[in-house]
Amino acid sequence: MENRRSFLRKAAITGAVIGLSDSIVASAMSIPQSSKIALRERNIILFQGDSITDAGRNKENASPNTPQMMGSGYVLQAAGALLHQYAEKKLVIHNKGISGNKVFQLAERWDRDCIDLKPDVLSILIGVNDFWHTKGGNYAGTAAVYETDYRALLQRTKKALPNVRLIIGEPFAVKGIRAVDDGWFPEFDEYRTIAYKLATEFDAVFIPYQKIFTEAQKRAPGAYWTGDGVHASLAGAQLMASAWMQTVK
Amino acid sequence: MENRRSFLRKAAITGAVIGLSDSIVASAMSIPQSSKIALRERNIILFQGDSITDAGRNKENASPNTPQMMGSGYVLQAAGALLHQYAEKKLVIHNKGISGNKVFQLAERWDRDCIDLKPDVLSILIGVNDFWHTKGGNYAGTAAVYETDYRALLQRTKKALPNVRLIIGEPFAVKGIRAVDDGWFPEFDEYRTIAYKLATEFDAVFIPYQKIFTEAQKRAPGAYWTGDGVHASLAGAQLMASAWMQTVK
């Protein structure tokens, strides 16, 4: 406890000086150095997911490492941090998130948008639509379908790319903010649990976004971090990126 | 020296843990805590400048604190960091940079795009076009014109907003990258010197972007940080934002 307090004090002091205070993330997650993904020179990093990852990126003719490809969400903030912090490593960063995607839609485009890119590091954030879209009656998937589809996708990925290092983001929803009413719970929590379970199963680094957004609400209201309970605001995107940056070294 | 080394070691350790290593910025600038701008609750922060600040922002109907208003450059990265790091302060962040602007063009729109917004903190990055556009023969300004116009703009600002706290960014150009050939120097350096001089005159916090980009080139080539020598890449935007974040506390 004393060690942690002493560390946090040091972090706060240094953070103030170097311009980053990451107390929210620090209180929500702590990944041991040994569990972080060691980035290597010319590593290819791929972000995959739905609209939260997509964030309005240019899907026509954007190149890796450009703001155009990153969109305006957490991927842009994380990519900026990666390219700055690990400048010597000449990383190649892709964003292939697509709005509205559920796991089965990732699977449909997985060869082109993942396997063919040969990522060394693959970050996936998927699941909120797998639940959300059932609410409108246009999608009949269940948590069990999410689990089965997601596991199959990860197996297929590991088979094609045995050395890929995985990062799995927890699907999250901020209760009380627009789209996210009480009716989401506890059912939505199953999707979060499945993501965690699969992260363990596939030796992925897990990002507990739900807890991160919960911690963040001690600093500012939910609507500050997300406009609709599902999509991050600029503040929320930075929060997510800061958490994401904990997964690598 | 020992203190500095010990600080940098601590910063490196903590930075690794909290996800930011800012050694480039740290080696290029060091603003004493007492000189930093103390952000207060509900402070309005305005970014002003040319295309580097504009960065393709939505000029039609974007709200403060949104990625749409910030564009995809250093302002987006800085705004994200500000909103995350100072979440309790409920900051209101505007970007009003416009591509191609020189100082006299800022002056033409200054009432609407600065004074009327009543910023508490005003960050200006202007000057590269004041020099660059003379190369094409379509603009006849000189360094002396830049200085006169810029001083008048700052005087006008201080008169209308006596309590505004100023941040002045140094115009910069990365030699050898596309647009920036040897013919830029030493003439362009005069503009840098003027910006520094005015920062001192008006008690502004100065950001030495030229030195920052010079330091950055020890880590990766110039083309990594800027596509054309003038506009920052995503990596360069993050670098600039990290430097910018040093100006506030």
CSV table of C-alpha atoms in Angstrom, one decimal:
chain,number,residue,atom,x,y,z
A,1,MET,CA,0.0,0.0,0.0
A,2,GLU,CA,2.8,2.4,1.0
A,3,ASN,CA,4.6,1.5,-2.2
A,4,ARG,CA,1.6,2.2,-4.3
A,5,ARG,CA,0.9,5.5,-2.6
A,6,SER,CA,4.5,6.4,-3.0
A,7,PHE,CA,4.4,5.5,-6.7
A,8,LEU,CA,1.2,7.4,-7.3
A,9,ARG,CA,2.7,10.5,-5.6
A,10,LYS,CA,5.8,10.2,-7.8
A,11,ALA,CA,3.6,9.7,-10.8
A,12,ALA,CA,1.6,12.7,-10.0
A,13,ILE,CA,4.6,14.9,-9.5
A,14,THR,CA,6.3,13.7,-12.7
A,15,GLY,CA,3.0,13.7,-14.6
A,16,ALA,CA,2.5,17.3,-13.7
A,17,VAL,CA,5.9,18.1,-15.1
A,18,ILE,CA,5.8,16.0,-18.2
A,19,GLY,CA,2.2,17.0,-18.9
A,20,LEU,CA,0.2,13.9,-18.2
A,21,SER,CA,-1.8,12.9,-15.2
A,22,ASP,CA,-3.3,9.6,-15.6
A,23,SER,CA,-4.9,9.0,-12.3
A,24,ILE,CA,-8.2,7.7,-13.7
A,25,VAL,CA,-6.5,5.0,-15.7
A,26,ALA,CA,-4.1,4.2,-12.9
A,27,SER,CA,-7.0,3.6,-10.5
A,28,ALA,CA,-8.9,1.4,-13.0
A,29,MET,CA,-6.1,-0.9,-14.3
A,30,SER,CA,-2.6,-1.9,-13.7
A,31,ILE,CA,-0.8,-4.2,-16.2
A,32,PRO,CA,2.5,-5.6,-14.9
A,33,GLN,CA,5.4,-4.6,-17.1
A,34,SER,CA,6.0,-8.3,-17.9
A,35,SER,CA,2.5,-8.7,-19.3
A,36,LYS,CA,2.8,-5.7,-21.6
A,37,ILE,CA,3.4,-6.2,-25.3
A,38,ALA,CA,7.0,-5.2,-26.2
A,39,LEU,CA,6.8,-3.3,-29.4
A,40,ARG,CA,9.5,-4.1,-31.9
A,41,GLU,CA,10.9,-2.2,-34.9
A,42,ARG,CA,8.6,-2.0,-37.9
A,43,ASN,CA,5.8,-3.7,-36.0
A,44,ILE,CA,2.4,-3.5,-37.7
A,45,ILE,CA,-0.4,-2.5,-35.3
A,46,LEU,CA,-4.0,-3.0,-36.3
A,47,PHE,CA,-7.0,-1.5,-34.6
A,48,GLN,CA,-10.2,-3.3,-35.3
A,49,GLY,CA,-13.8,-2.8,-34.2
A,50,ASP,CA,-17.0,-0.9,-34.7
A,51,SER,CA,-17.9,2.8,-34.8
A,52,ILE,CA,-16.0,3.6,-31.6
A,53,THR,CA,-12.8,2.5,-33.5
A,54,ASP,CA,-13.9,3.8,-36.9
A,55,ALA,CA,-14.7,7.3,-35.6
A,56,GLY,CA,-15.4,8.6,-39.1
A,57,ARG,CA,-12.1,7.6,-40.6
A,58,ASN,CA,-11.5,8.0,-44.4
A,59,LYS,CA,-12.1,4.6,-45.8
A,60,GLU,CA,-11.3,5.5,-49.4
A,61,ASN,CA,-7.7,6.3,-49.7
A,62,ALA,CA,-6.0,6.8,-46.3
A,63,SER,CA,-2.5,5.6,-45.6
A,64,PRO,CA,-1.2,4.0,-42.4
A,65,ASN,CA,0.0,6.5,-39.7
A,66,THR,CA,-2.1,9.3,-41.0
A,67,PRO,CA,-4.9,11.1,-39.1
A,68,GLN,CA,-7.2,10.4,-42.1
A,69,MET,CA,-6.9,6.6,-41.5
A,70,MET,CA,-7.3,7.0,-37.7
A,71,GLY,CA,-10.6,8.8,-37.6
A,72,SER,CA,-11.2,11.2,-34.7
A,73,GLY,CA,-11.6,8.7,-31.8
A,74,TYR,CA,-9.3,6.8,-29.4
A,75,VAL,CA,-7.3,5.3,-32.3
A,76,LEU,CA,-6.1,8.7,-33.4
A,77,GLN,CA,-5.0,9.6,-29.9
A,78,ALA,CA,-3.4,6.2,-29.3
A,79,ALA,CA,-1.7,6.3,-32.7
A,80,GLY,CA,-0.3,9.8,-32.1
A,81,ALA,CA,1.0,8.6,-28.7
A,82,LEU,CA,2.5,5.5,-30.2
A,83,LEU,CA,4.2,7.3,-33.1
A,84,HIS,CA,5.6,10.0,-30.8
A,85,GLN,CA,6.6,7.8,-27.9
A,86,TYR,CA,8.1,5.0,-29.9
A,87,ALA,CA,9.5,7.1,-32.8
A,88,GLU,CA,12.6,5.0,-33.3
A,89,LYS,CA,10.5,1.9,-33.9
A,90,LYS,CA,9.0,3.0,-37.2
A,91,LEU,CA,5.6,1.5,-36.3
A,92,VAL,CA,3.0,1.0,-39.0
A,93,ILE,CA,-0.5,1.7,-37.7
A,94,HIS,CA,-3.8,0.7,-39.4
A,95,ASN,CA,-7.3,1.4,-38.4
A,96,LYS,CA,-9.9,-0.8,-39.9
A,97,GLY,CA,-12.9,-0.3,-37.6
A,98,ILE,CA,-16.2,0.0,-39.3
A,99,SER,CA,-19.3,1.6,-37.9
A,100,GLY,CA,-22.1,-0.8,-36.9
A,101,ASN,CA,-20.0,-3.9,-36.9
A,102,LYS,CA,-20.8,-6.9,-34.8
A,103,VAL,CA,-18.5,-9.9,-34.5
A,104,PHE,CA,-19.9,-11.7,-37.5
A,105,GLN,CA,-19.3,-8.7,-39.6
A,106,LEU,CA,-15.7,-8.6,-38.6
A,107,ALA,CA,-15.5,-12.2,-39.6
A,108,GLU,CA,-16.9,-11.4,-43.1
A,109,ARG,CA,-14.1,-9.0,-43.8
A,110,TRP,CA,-11.4,-10.6,-41.7
A,111,ASP,CA,-9.1,-11.9,-44.5
A,112,ARG,CA,-8.9,-8.5,-46.2
A,113,ASP,CA,-9.0,-6.3,-43.1
A,114,CYS,CA,-6.9,-8.3,-40.8
A,115,ILE,CA,-5.1,-11.5,-41.9
A,116,ASP,CA,-3.8,-9.9,-45.1
A,117,LEU,CA,-2.3,-7.0,-43.2
A,118,LYS,CA,-0.2,-9.4,-41.2
A,119,PRO,CA,-0.4,-7.4,-37.9
A,120,ASP,CA,2.1,-8.0,-35.2
A,121,VAL,CA,-0.2,-6.4,-32.7
A,122,LEU,CA,-4.0,-6.7,-33.1
A,123,SER,CA,-6.3,-4.7,-30.9
A,124,ILE,CA,-10.0,-5.5,-31.0
A,125,LEU,CA,-12.9,-3.7,-29.5
A,126,ILE,CA,-16.2,-5.3,-30.4
A,127,GLY,CA,-19.5,-6.2,-28.8
A,128,VAL,CA,-21.6,-3.2,-28.0
A,129,ASN,CA,-23.6,-3.6,-31.2
A,130,ASP,CA,-23.9,-7.4,-30.7
A,131,PHE,CA,-26.1,-6.4,-27.8
A,132,TRP,CA,-27.4,-3.0,-28.8
A,133,HIS,CA,-28.8,-4.1,-32.2
A,134,THR,CA,-30.9,-6.8,-30.5
A,135,LYS,CA,-32.9,-3.9,-28.9
A,136,GLY,CA,-34.2,-2.7,-32.2
A,137,GLY,CA,-35.5,-6.1,-33.3
A,138,ASN,CA,-33.3,-6.2,-36.4
A,139,TYR,CA,-30.7,-8.6,-34.9
A,140,ALA,CA,-31.3,-11.8,-33.2
A,141,GLY,CA,-27.9,-12.5,-31.7
A,142,THR,CA,-27.4,-13.5,-28.1
A,143,ALA,CA,-24.5,-13.4,-25.7
A,144,ALA,CA,-23.9,-17.0,-26.6
A,145,VAL,CA,-23.6,-16.1,-30.3
A,146,TYR,CA,-21.2,-13.3,-29.4
A,147,GLU,CA,-19.1,-15.7,-27.5
A,148,THR,CA,-19.1,-18.4,-30.2
A,149,ASP,CA,-18.5,-16.0,-33.0
A,150,TYR,CA,-15.7,-14.1,-31.2
A,151,ARG,CA,-14.0,-17.3,-30.2
A,152,ALA,CA,-14.1,-18.6,-33.7
A,153,LEU,CA,-12.6,-15.3,-35.0
A,154,LEU,CA,-9.8,-15.4,-32.5
A,155,GLN,CA,-9.0,-19.1,-33.3
A,156,ARG,CA,-8.9,-18.3,-37.0
A,157,THR,CA,-6.7,-15.3,-36.3
A,158,LYS,CA,-4.2,-17.4,-34.2
A,159,LYS,CA,-4.2,-20.1,-36.8
A,160,ALA,CA,-3.3,-17.6,-39.6
A,161,LEU,CA,-1.0,-15.4,-37.5
A,162,PRO,CA,0.4,-17.6,-34.7
A,163,ASN,CA,2.7,-14.9,-33.4
A,164,VAL,CA,0.2,-12.1,-33.3
A,165,ARG,CA,-0.1,-10.4,-30.0
A,166,LEU,CA,-3.6,-9.6,-29.0
A,167,ILE,CA,-5.3,-6.7,-27.1
A,168,ILE,CA,-9.0,-7.1,-26.3
A,169,GLY,CA,-11.0,-4.1,-25.2
A,170,GLU,CA,-14.0,-4.6,-23.0
A,171,PRO,CA,-17.2,-3.5,-24.5
A,172,PHE,CA,-18.6,-0.7,-22.3
A,173,ALA,CA,-21.8,1.3,-21.8
A,174,VAL,CA,-22.3,4.3,-19.6
A,175,LYS,CA,-25.6,3.9,-17.8
A,176,GLY,CA,-28.0,6.8,-17.8
A,177,ILE,CA,-26.5,8.5,-20.9
A,178,ARG,CA,-29.0,8.7,-23.8
A,179,ALA,CA,-28.9,5.3,-25.5
A,180,VAL,CA,-28.0,3.4,-22.4
A,181,ASP,CA,-31.0,2.9,-20.1
A,182,ASP,CA,-31.5,0.5,-17.2
A,183,GLY,CA,-32.8,-2.1,-19.7
A,184,TRP,CA,-29.3,-2.8,-20.8
A,185,PHE,CA,-28.4,-4.4,-17.5
A,186,PRO,CA,-27.6,-7.0,-16.4
A,187,GLU,CA,-27.8,-8.5,-19.9
A,188,PHE,CA,-25.1,-6.3,-21.4
A,189,ASP,CA,-22.7,-7.3,-18.6
A,190,GLU,CA,-22.6,-10.8,-20.0
A,191,TYR,CA,-20.8,-9.4,-23.1
A,192,ARG,CA,-18.2,-7.7,-21.0
A,193,THR,CA,-17.6,-11.0,-19.1
A,194,ILE,CA,-17.2,-12.9,-22.3
A,195,ALA,CA,-14.7,-10.4,-23.7
A,196,TYR,CA,-12.7,-10.9,-20.5
A,197,LYS,CA,-13.0,-14.6,-20.6
A,198,LEU,CA,-11.8,-14.7,-24.2
A,199,ALA,CA,-8.9,-12.4,-23.4
A,200,THR,CA,-7.7,-14.9,-20.8
A,201,GLU,CA,-8.3,-17.8,-23.1
A,202,PHE,CA,-6.3,-16.3,-26.0
A,203,ASP,CA,-3.6,-14.7,-23.8
A,204,ALA,CA,-4.6,-11.2,-24.8
A,205,VAL,CA,-4.0,-8.0,-22.8
A,206,PHE,CA,-7.4,-6.9,-21.6
A,207,ILE,CA,-8.5,-3.3,-21.3
A,208,PRO,CA,-11.2,-2.8,-18.7
A,209,TYR,CA,-13.0,0.1,-20.4
A,210,GLN,CA,-16.1,-0.3,-18.3
A,211,LYS,CA,-14.2,0.2,-15.1
A,212,ILE,CA,-12.2,3.1,-16.6
A,213,PHE,CA,-15.4,4.9,-17.5
A,214,THR,CA,-16.7,4.2,-14.0
A,215,GLU,CA,-13.6,5.7,-12.5
A,216,ALA,CA,-13.7,8.7,-14.9
A,217,GLN,CA,-17.2,9.6,-13.5
A,218,LYS,CA,-15.6,10.4,-10.2
A,219,ARG,CA,-13.9,13.3,-12.0
A,220,ALA,CA,-16.6,14.5,-14.4
A,221,PRO,CA,-20.2,13.3,-15.2
A,222,GLY,CA,-20.8,10.5,-17.7
A,223,ALA,CA,-22.0,12.9,-20.4
A,224,TYR,CA,-18.5,14.5,-20.3
A,225,TRP,CA,-16.9,11.3,-21.4
A,226,THR,CA,-19.6,10.0,-23.8
A,227,GLY,CA,-22.3,11.7,-25.8
A,228,ASP,CA,-24.7,8.8,-26.0
A,229,GLY,CA,-23.4,6.3,-23.5
A,230,VAL,CA,-21.6,4.2,-26.2
A,231,HIS,CA,-19.4,6.5,-28.2
A,232,ALA,CA,-16.6,8.4,-26.5
A,233,SER,CA,-16.4,12.2,-26.5
A,234,LEU,CA,-13.0,13.7,-27.2
A,235,ALA,CA,-12.3,13.5,-23.5
A,236,GLY,CA,-13.4,9.9,-23.5
A,237,ALA,CA,-11.3,9.1,-26.5
A,238,GLN,CA,-8.2,10.4,-24.8
A,239,LEU,CA,-9.1,8.4,-21.7
A,240,MET,CA,-9.4,5.2,-23.8
A,241,ALA,CA,-6.1,6.0,-25.6
A,242,SER,CA,-4.3,6.5,-22.3
A,243,ALA,CA,-5.6,3.1,-21.1
A,244,TRP,CA,-4.6,1.5,-24.4
A,245,MET,CA,-1.1,2.9,-24.1
A,246,GLN,CA,-0.8,0.8,-20.9
A,247,THR,CA,-0.9,-2.4,-22.9
A,248,VAL,CA,2.4,-1.8,-24.7
A,249,LYS,CA,6.0,-1.1,-23.8
B,1,MET,CA,23.0,18.0,-13.1
B,2,GLU,CA,22.5,15.1,-10.8
B,3,ASN,CA,19.0,16.4,-9.9
B,4,ARG,CA,18.1,16.6,-13.5
B,5,ARG,CA,19.4,13.2,-14.3
B,6,SER,CA,17.6,11.8,-11.3
B,7,PHE,CA,14.4,13.6,-12.4
B,8,LEU,CA,14.7,12.3,-15.9
B,9,ARG,CA,15.2,8.7,-14.7
B,10,LYS,CA,12.1,9.0,-12.5
B,11,ALA,CA,10.2,10.5,-15.4
B,12,ALA,CA,11.3,7.7,-17.6
B,13,ILE,CA,10.2,5.0,-15.1
B,14,THR,CA,6.9,6.7,-14.4
B,15,GLY,CA,6.4,7.6,-18.0
B,16,ALA,CA,6.8,3.9,-19.0
B,17,VAL,CA,4.2,3.0,-16.4
B,18,ILE,CA,1.7,5.8,-17.1
B,19,GLY,CA,2.3,5.5,-20.9
B,20,LEU,CA,4.1,8.7,-21.8
B,21,SER,CA,7.7,9.2,-22.5
B,22,ASP,CA,8.4,12.7,-23.4
B,23,SER,CA,12.1,12.9,-23.6
B,24,ILE,CA,12.1,14.9,-26.9
B,25,VAL,CA,10.1,17.7,-25.4
B,26,ALA,CA,12.0,17.5,-22.1
B,27,SER,CA,15.3,18.0,-23.9
B,28,ALA,CA,14.0,21.0,-26.0
B,29,MET,CA,12.2,23.0,-23.3
B,30,SER,CA,11.7,23.3,-19.6
B,31,ILE,CA,9.1,25.7,-18.3
B,32,PRO,CA,9.4,26.4,-14.6
B,33,GLN,CA,6.2,25.5,-12.7
B,34,SER,CA,5.8,29.1,-11.6
B,35,SER,CA,5.7,30.3,-15.3
B,36,LYS,CA,3.1,27.8,-16.4
B,37,ILE,CA,-0.5,29.0,-16.8
B,38,ALA,CA,-2.7,27.8,-14.0
B,39,LEU,CA,-6.0,26.6,-15.6
B,40,ARG,CA,-9.1,27.5,-13.7
B,41,GLU,CA,-12.6,26.1,-13.7
B,42,ARG,CA,-14.6,26.9,-16.9
B,43,ASN,CA,-11.6,28.6,-18.5
B,44,ILE,CA,-12.0,29.2,-22.2
B,45,ILE,CA,-9.0,28.2,-24.2
B,46,LEU,CA,-8.7,29.4,-27.8
B,47,PHE,CA,-6.2,28.1,-30.4
B,48,GLN,CA,-5.4,30.5,-33.2
B,49,GLY,CA,-3.2,30.2,-36.2
B,50,ASP,CA,-2.9,29.0,-39.8
B,51,SER,CA,-3.3,25.6,-41.4
B,52,ILE,CA,-1.1,23.9,-38.8
B,53,THR,CA,-3.7,24.8,-36.2
B,54,ASP,CA,-6.7,24.5,-38.6
B,55,ALA,CA,-5.8,20.9,-39.7
B,56,GLY,CA,-9.0,20.4,-41.7
B,57,ARG,CA,-11.4,21.3,-38.9
B,58,ASN,CA,-15.1,21.6,-39.6
B,59,LYS,CA,-15.7,25.3,-39.9
B,60,GLU,CA,-19.5,25.1,-40.5
B,61,ASN,CA,-21.1,23.9,-37.4
B,62,ALA,CA,-18.7,22.4,-34.9
B,63,SER,CA,-19.0,22.9,-31.1
B,64,PRO,CA,-16.2,23.5,-28.6
B,65,ASN,CA,-14.6,20.4,-27.2
B,66,THR,CA,-15.5,18.2,-30.2
B,67,PRO,CA,-13.0,16.5,-32.5
B,68,GLN,CA,-14.9,18.2,-35.4
B,69,MET,CA,-13.8,21.7,-34.2
B,70,MET,CA,-10.3,20.6,-33.4
B,71,GLY,CA,-9.3,19.2,-36.8
B,72,SER,CA,-6.7,16.5,-37.0
B,73,GLY,CA,-3.6,18.2,-35.9
B,74,TYR,CA,-1.8,19.3,-32.7
B,75,VAL,CA,-5.0,21.0,-31.4
B,76,LEU,CA,-6.9,17.8,-31.3
B,77,GLN,CA,-4.2,16.1,-29.4
B,78,ALA,CA,-3.8,18.9,-27.0
B,79,ALA,CA,-7.5,19.4,-26.5
B,80,GLY,CA,-7.9,15.6,-25.8
B,81,ALA,CA,-5.1,15.8,-23.2
B,82,LEU,CA,-6.5,18.9,-21.6
B,83,LEU,CA,-10.1,17.5,-21.4
B,84,HIS,CA,-8.7,14.3,-20.0
B,85,GLN,CA,-6.1,15.6,-17.6
B,86,TYR,CA,-8.1,18.5,-16.3
B,87,ALA,CA,-11.5,16.9,-16.4
B,88,GLU,CA,-12.7,18.6,-13.2
B,89,LYS,CA,-12.1,22.0,-14.7
B,90,LYS,CA,-14.9,21.9,-17.3
B,91,LEU,CA,-12.7,23.6,-19.8
B,92,VAL,CA,-14.2,25.1,-23.0
B,93,ILE,CA,-11.8,24.7,-26.0
B,94,HIS,CA,-12.1,26.4,-29.3
B,95,ASN,CA,-10.0,26.1,-32.5
B,96,LYS,CA,-10.2,29.0,-34.9
B,97,GLY,CA,-7.1,28.4,-37.0
B,98,ILE,CA,-7.6,29.0,-40.7
B,99,SER,CA,-5.4,27.6,-43.5
B,100,GLY,CA,-3.2,30.1,-45.3
B,101,ASN,CA,-3.5,32.8,-42.7
B,102,LYS,CA,-0.8,35.4,-42.1
B,103,VAL,CA,-0.9,37.8,-39.2
B,104,PHE,CA,-2.8,40.5,-41.1
B,105,GLN,CA,-5.5,37.9,-41.8
B,106,LEU,CA,-5.8,37.0,-38.2
B,107,ALA,CA,-6.3,40.7,-37.5
B,108,GLU,CA,-9.1,40.9,-40.1
B,109,ARG,CA,-11.1,38.3,-38.2
B,110,TRP,CA,-9.9,39.0,-34.7
B,111,ASP,CA,-13.0,40.5,-33.2
B,112,ARG,CA,-15.2,37.6,-34.2
B,113,ASP,CA,-12.7,34.8,-33.9
B,114,CYS,CA,-10.9,35.9,-30.7
B,115,ILE,CA,-12.1,38.9,-28.8
B,116,ASP,CA,-15.8,37.9,-28.9
B,117,LEU,CA,-15.0,34.5,-27.6
B,118,LYS,CA,-13.4,36.0,-24.4
B,119,PRO,CA,-10.7,33.4,-24.0
B,120,ASP,CA,-8.9,33.1,-20.7
B,121,VAL,CA,-6.0,31.4,-22.4
B,122,LEU,CA,-5.1,32.3,-26.0
B,123,SER,CA,-2.6,30.2,-27.9
B,124,ILE,CA,-1.3,31.6,-31.2
B,125,LEU,CA,0.9,29.9,-33.8
B,126,ILE,CA,1.4,32.2,-36.8
B,127,GLY,CA,4.3,33.2,-39.1
B,128,VAL,CA,5.3,30.5,-41.5
B,129,ASN,CA,3.0,31.8,-44.2
B,130,ASP,CA,4.1,35.4,-43.5
B,131,PHE,CA,7.5,34.2,-44.9
B,132,TRP,CA,6.5,31.3,-47.1
B,133,HIS,CA,4.0,33.3,-49.2
B,134,THR,CA,6.6,35.8,-50.1
B,135,LYS,CA,8.4,33.0,-52.1
B,136,GLY,CA,5.6,32.7,-54.6
B,137,GLY,CA,5.6,36.4,-55.3
B,138,ASN,CA,2.0,36.9,-54.3
B,139,TYR,CA,2.8,38.5,-50.9
B,140,ALA,CA,5.2,41.3,-50.3
B,141,GLY,CA,5.4,41.2,-46.5
B,142,THR,CA,8.7,41.2,-44.7
B,143,ALA,CA,9.9,40.2,-41.2
B,144,ALA,CA,9.4,43.8,-40.2
B,145,VAL,CA,5.8,43.7,-41.3
B,146,TYR,CA,5.3,40.5,-39.4
B,147,GLU,CA,6.7,42.1,-36.3
B,148,THR,CA,4.6,45.3,-36.6
B,149,ASP,CA,1.4,43.4,-37.4
B,150,TYR,CA,1.9,40.8,-34.7
B,151,ARG,CA,2.7,43.4,-32.1
B,152,ALA,CA,-0.4,45.4,-33.0
B,153,LEU,CA,-2.5,42.3,-32.8
B,154,LEU,CA,-1.2,41.5,-29.3
B,155,GLN,CA,-1.6,45.1,-28.1
B,156,ARG,CA,-5.2,45.0,-29.4
B,157,THR,CA,-5.8,41.7,-27.7
B,158,LYS,CA,-4.4,42.8,-24.3
B,159,LYS,CA,-6.4,46.0,-24.5
B,160,ALA,CA,-9.7,44.1,-25.1
B,161,LEU,CA,-8.8,41.2,-22.8
B,162,PRO,CA,-6.5,42.5,-20.1
B,163,ASN,CA,-6.4,39.3,-18.2
B,164,VAL,CA,-5.9,36.9,-21.1
B,165,ARG,CA,-3.0,34.6,-20.6
B,166,LEU,CA,-0.9,34.1,-23.8
B,167,ILE,CA,0.9,31.2,-25.3
B,168,ILE,CA,3.0,32.0,-28.4
B,169,GLY,CA,4.2,29.1,-30.6
B,170,GLU,CA,7.4,29.6,-32.5
B,171,PRO,CA,7.0,29.3,-36.3
B,172,PHE,CA,9.1,26.4,-37.5
B,173,ALA,CA,10.3,24.8,-40.7
B,174,VAL,CA,12.1,21.5,-41.1
B,175,LYS,CA,15.0,22.0,-43.5
B,176,GLY,CA,15.4,19.5,-46.3
B,177,ILE,CA,11.8,18.4,-46.3
B,178,ARG,CA,9.9,19.2,-49.5
B,179,ALA,CA,8.7,22.8,-49.3
B,180,VAL,CA,11.6,23.9,-47.1
B,181,ASP,CA,14.9,24.3,-49.0
B,182,ASP,CA,18.1,26.1,-48.1
B,183,GLY,CA,16.7,29.3,-49.5
B,184,TRP,CA,14.5,29.6,-46.4
B,185,PHE,CA,17.5,30.4,-44.2
B,186,PRO,CA,18.6,32.5,-42.5
B,187,GLU,CA,15.7,34.7,-43.5
B,188,PHE,CA,13.1,32.5,-41.9
B,189,ASP,CA,15.0,32.6,-38.7
B,190,GLU,CA,14.1,36.2,-38.3
B,191,TYR,CA,10.4,35.3,-37.9
B,192,ARG,CA,11.3,32.8,-35.2
B,193,THR,CA,13.3,35.5,-33.4
B,194,ILE,CA,10.4,37.9,-33.6
B,195,ALA,CA,7.9,35.5,-32.2
B,196,TYR,CA,10.3,34.9,-29.2
B,197,LYS,CA,10.8,38.6,-28.7
B,198,LEU,CA,7.1,39.3,-28.7
B,199,ALA,CA,6.5,36.4,-26.3
B,200,THR,CA,8.8,38.1,-23.9
B,201,GLU,CA,7.3,41.5,-24.5
B,202,PHE,CA,3.8,40.3,-23.9
B,203,ASP,CA,4.6,38.0,-21.0
B,204,ALA,CA,3.5,35.0,-23.1
B,205,VAL,CA,4.6,31.4,-22.5
B,206,PHE,CA,6.8,30.5,-25.5
B,207,ILE,CA,6.9,27.1,-27.2
B,208,PRO,CA,10.2,26.6,-29.1
B,209,TYR,CA,8.8,24.4,-31.8
B,210,GLN,CA,11.9,24.7,-34.0
B,211,LYS,CA,14.1,23.3,-31.3
B,212,ILE,CA,11.5,20.6,-30.5
B,213,PHE,CA,11.6,19.4,-34.2
B,214,THR,CA,15.4,19.6,-34.2
B,215,GLU,CA,15.5,17.4,-31.1
B,216,ALA,CA,12.9,15.0,-32.6
B,217,GLN,CA,15.2,14.4,-35.6
B,218,LYS,CA,17.6,12.6,-33.2
B,219,ARG,CA,14.9,10.0,-32.8
B,220,ALA,CA,13.5,9.8,-36.4
B,221,PRO,CA,14.1,11.6,-39.7
B,222,GLY,CA,12.4,14.9,-40.4
B,223,ALA,CA,10.0,13.3,-42.8
B,224,TYR,CA,8.6,11.3,-40.0
B,225,TRP,CA,7.5,14.4,-38.2
B,226,THR,CA,6.4,16.5,-41.1
B,227,GLY,CA,5.3,15.7,-44.6
B,228,ASP,CA,6.3,18.9,-46.2
B,229,GLY,CA,8.6,20.6,-43.7
B,230,VAL,CA,5.8,22.9,-42.5
B,231,HIS,CA,2.8,20.8,-41.6
B,232,ALA,CA,3.2,18.2,-38.8
B,233,SER,CA,2.5,14.5,-39.4
B,234,LEU,CA,0.4,12.7,-36.8
B,235,ALA,CA,3.7,12.0,-35.0
B,236,GLY,CA,4.6,15.6,-35.2
B,237,ALA,CA,1.2,16.8,-34.1
B,238,GLN,CA,1.5,14.6,-31.0
B,239,LEU,CA,5.0,16.0,-30.4
B,240,MET,CA,3.6,19.6,-30.6
B,241,ALA,CA,0.7,18.8,-28.3
B,242,SER,CA,3.0,17.3,-25.8
B,243,ALA,CA,5.1,20.5,-25.8
B,244,TRP,CA,1.9,22.6,-25.6
B,245,MET,CA,0.8,20.7,-22.6
B,246,GLN,CA,4.0,21.9,-20.8
B,247,THR,CA,2.6,25.5,-20.9
B,248,VAL,CA,-0.3,24.8,-18.5
B,249,LYS,CA,-0.8,23.4,-15.1
